[in-house]
C-alpha cells in the first residue's frame, strides 16, 4: 500500500488517478480489517491547493472536502456552491473564536471543537446564522502541548457537556496522533472514548496512517497529499498549525 502511494506521487500529478488509487487503497484496508469499504468516508484535504484542483476532484466524483482555514475555505468553496454538484465541506484546522461565525456559515462539519470558549462562540454564531454544522470533538490523544484538541483527561467531561449542549449535532470524535511512534494505541483510545459516549463517527487517519486508522475503526479518513500532491512549502502546511 505504501508503495502504491509512493508510485502515485512519482507520476506527474494526476488527481483523478490519485483519487482512484486512494479509494482502492482505502477499500483494501477496510477489507483487510473485515470492514465494509462503504463504512469509510474519504475527506479530500485540499488546503493550499487551488480551486481548480478541487473542481478536478469534484469532476472525478469526490464529494467531501477538508480545509484548515476558514477564510481559504470560504474563498475557494463559496463560489462552487450552487455551480458544482453538491459537496460537503469539513473544517479540520484549529479554529479561533473570532472565526466562529464564518466557520458556521461555510462549514457542513466542524471537526475541531476542543474547548469551552469555542463552544460558546459556536453556539452564539449558530444562533446568529440560523444553522449549526455537524460537530466533532477533537481530542489531543498524545497530550502534546503544541497540538489542538481537548486533553485525554478532560475528554469525557467535555464530550458529555457538548452532547448536553448541542445534542445530535455532536457526531463523533477526531484526532491527530503524534507524528512519531505507533498511532494504533491512540486510534484505539479514540474508538473506546467514542463508544463510551455512543458516538459513531471517528475521523482519524491521514495519507501516512490511514490503513491502521481504518483497522481501528475510522469512519472518516482525511487525506491530502496522496490525492493532491505535496503542498507548497511552509510551516502552516503541517497538520494542526493552521491559523
Ligand atoms: C493537512 C491535514 C490532513 C491531511 O494530511 P496529509 O498528510 O496531506 O494527508 C489531515 N488532517 C488534518 C487535521 C490536516 O491538517
XYZ file of C-alpha atoms and ligand atoms in Angstrom:
258
model
C 0.000 0.000 0.000
C 2.761 2.415 0.908
C 4.490 1.527 -2.358
C 1.303 2.191 -4.360
C 1.118 5.650 -2.812
C 4.807 6.282 -3.431
C 4.329 5.405 -7.105
C 1.358 7.729 -7.300
C 3.394 10.645 -6.053
C 6.207 9.972 -8.540
C 3.977 10.287 -11.577
C 3.233 13.744 -12.947
C 0.412 14.714 -10.684
C -2.925 13.410 -11.852
C -5.743 13.992 -9.358
C -8.348 11.603 -10.849
C -5.801 8.770 -10.911
C -4.602 9.558 -7.391
C -8.213 9.592 -6.185
C -8.900 6.242 -7.798
C -5.749 4.765 -6.238
C -6.521 6.108 -2.785
C -10.123 4.884 -2.908
C -8.824 1.436 -3.842
C -6.279 1.540 -1.011
C -8.985 2.574 1.470
C -11.236 -0.252 0.309
C -8.364 -2.734 0.586
C -7.578 -1.561 4.127
C -11.243 -1.928 5.084
C -11.467 -5.438 3.647
C -8.210 -6.407 5.405
C -9.824 -5.254 8.644
C -13.019 -7.195 7.961
C -14.966 -3.984 7.456
C -17.331 -2.779 4.752
C -15.428 -0.338 2.488
C -18.600 1.753 2.282
C -18.259 2.434 6.024
C -15.142 4.553 5.436
C -15.606 8.052 4.020
C -12.811 9.879 2.241
C -12.388 13.532 3.194
C -10.173 15.087 0.495
C -7.973 17.709 2.179
C -7.470 20.483 -0.364
C -5.770 23.094 1.835
C -3.234 25.209 -0.091
C -4.345 23.711 -3.385
C -6.247 25.920 -5.821
C -9.956 25.829 -6.652
C -9.042 24.232 -9.986
C -7.731 21.178 -8.132
C -10.993 20.985 -6.195
C -13.027 21.218 -9.404
C -10.978 18.396 -10.893
C -11.641 16.263 -7.818
C -15.366 17.062 -7.910
C -15.474 16.082 -11.581
C -13.816 12.806 -10.565
C -16.663 12.137 -8.148
C -15.218 13.408 -4.863
C -17.931 14.989 -2.699
C -16.351 15.643 0.717
C -13.517 18.096 1.254
C -11.463 19.287 4.203
C -9.872 22.693 4.704
C -7.839 24.074 7.611
C -8.516 27.770 7.343
C -11.935 29.381 7.354
C -11.001 32.242 5.023
C -9.364 29.965 2.481
C -12.323 27.596 2.639
C -14.841 30.391 2.072
C -12.882 31.868 -0.836
C -12.377 28.508 -2.531
C -15.687 26.748 -1.886
C -18.162 29.615 -1.655
C -18.214 30.191 -5.445
C -18.622 26.440 -6.060
C -21.844 26.193 -4.055
C -24.697 26.034 -6.490
C -22.474 25.792 -9.562
C -20.910 22.414 -8.809
C -22.573 19.131 -7.819
C -23.276 19.335 -4.111
C -20.388 18.692 -1.757
C -19.723 18.788 1.975
C -17.004 20.933 3.475
C -15.282 19.906 6.715
C -13.176 22.360 8.704
C -10.270 20.397 10.172
C -7.918 23.131 11.411
C -7.600 24.875 14.761
C -10.447 27.367 14.985
C -10.178 30.771 16.627
C -13.270 32.029 18.400
C -13.302 35.191 16.278
C -13.724 32.989 13.184
C -16.654 31.041 14.630
C -19.332 32.900 12.721
C -17.612 32.481 9.353
C -16.982 28.841 10.207
C -20.651 28.227 10.972
C -21.596 29.922 7.708
C -19.196 27.966 5.479
C -18.835 24.512 7.051
C -21.012 21.430 6.897
C -18.943 19.829 9.643
C -16.507 21.392 12.125
C -14.080 18.677 13.235
C -12.132 20.722 15.771
C -14.448 21.532 18.680
C -11.937 21.370 21.512
C -12.631 23.906 24.272
C -15.495 25.534 26.152
C -14.845 29.047 24.790
C -15.079 27.762 21.230
C -18.343 26.015 22.126
C -19.691 29.342 23.412
C -18.628 31.132 20.231
C -20.147 28.440 18.001
C -23.420 28.467 19.925
C -23.688 32.221 19.523
C -22.728 32.029 15.841
C -25.300 29.297 15.230
C -27.985 31.498 16.721
C -26.957 34.428 14.526
C -26.678 32.352 11.356
C -29.676 30.112 11.942
C -27.671 27.000 11.196
C -25.305 24.694 13.026
C -22.810 22.444 11.252
C -22.186 18.918 12.453
C -19.541 18.836 15.174
C -16.688 16.512 16.026
C -14.791 16.875 19.290
C -11.056 16.901 18.653
C -9.072 15.016 21.282
C -5.346 15.622 21.754
C -4.700 11.891 22.050
C -0.962 12.315 22.601
C -1.487 15.195 25.057
C 1.058 17.184 23.052
C 1.422 20.802 24.218
C 1.649 22.255 20.699
C -1.456 20.498 19.399
C -5.118 21.381 19.446
C -7.726 19.123 20.983
C -9.130 18.586 24.446
C -6.720 16.678 26.702
C -7.375 12.975 27.240
C -8.009 13.640 30.956
C -10.722 16.203 30.206
C -12.200 14.482 27.156
C -15.043 12.549 28.789
C -16.365 15.531 30.721
C -16.062 17.845 27.739
C -17.794 15.420 25.362
C -20.685 14.992 27.803
C -21.033 18.750 28.134
C -21.024 19.159 24.356
C -23.672 16.455 23.943
C -25.859 18.160 26.550
C -25.421 21.469 24.803
C -25.532 20.539 21.114
C -27.383 17.221 21.187
C -27.381 15.262 17.945
C -25.162 17.836 16.244
C -22.235 16.157 18.036
C -21.441 13.422 15.539
C -18.191 11.961 16.808
C -14.516 12.428 17.592
C -11.422 13.464 15.666
C -7.711 13.119 16.429
C -4.242 13.739 15.023
C -1.903 11.285 16.771
C 1.736 12.190 17.482
C 3.871 12.211 14.320
C 6.382 9.855 15.908
C 5.642 6.342 17.054
C 2.845 3.859 16.542
C -0.525 5.598 16.067
C -2.561 2.454 16.777
C -2.863 2.853 20.584
C -4.126 6.421 20.004
C -6.660 5.298 17.420
C -7.887 2.573 19.775
C -8.142 5.093 22.609
C -10.311 7.351 20.451
C -12.552 4.470 19.406
C -13.091 3.410 23.025
C -13.809 7.005 24.017
C -16.406 7.379 21.237
C -18.047 4.120 22.305
C -18.375 5.372 25.896
C -20.443 8.278 24.605
C -22.485 6.474 21.977
C -20.749 8.383 19.164
C -20.387 6.743 15.771
C -18.094 8.942 13.710
C -14.338 8.616 14.069
C -12.236 10.988 11.955
C -8.720 9.585 12.108
C -6.034 8.670 9.599
C -4.194 10.773 7.031
C -2.045 9.948 3.972
C 0.611 8.245 6.095
C -1.528 6.296 8.550
C -4.992 5.707 7.112
C -4.600 1.908 6.966
C -4.043 1.432 10.723
C -6.751 4.027 11.374
C -9.213 2.026 9.300
C -8.145 -1.144 11.120
C -9.045 0.683 14.364
C -12.481 1.745 13.161
C -12.040 5.086 11.367
C -15.251 6.161 9.636
C -13.589 9.225 8.063
C -10.020 9.474 6.788
C -8.611 12.920 5.972
C -6.241 12.657 3.036
C -4.460 15.494 1.288
C -1.019 14.736 -0.078
C -1.901 11.353 -1.550
C -4.658 12.998 -3.611
C -3.447 16.488 -4.460
C 0.319 16.057 -4.234
C 2.656 17.949 -1.969
C 1.524 21.260 -0.599
C 3.524 24.401 -1.258
C 6.258 24.588 1.398
C 5.644 26.442 4.639
C 5.122 25.640 8.299
C 1.385 26.210 8.049
C 1.098 23.173 5.790
C 1.569 20.917 8.774
C -1.487 19.436 10.460
C -2.831 21.486 13.349
C -0.616 24.511 12.623
C -3.434 26.011 10.678
C -4.202 29.553 11.702
C -3.356 18.551 6.352
C -4.193 17.695 7.216
C -4.561 16.397 6.813
C -4.067 15.755 5.533
O -2.743 15.381 5.686
P -1.969 14.575 4.520
O -0.803 14.013 5.230
O -1.629 15.567 3.464
O -2.888 13.516 4.020
C -5.395 15.682 7.652
N -5.862 16.190 8.808
C -5.527 17.424 9.224
C -6.070 17.939 10.507
C -4.683 18.207 8.451
O -4.343 19.428 8.890
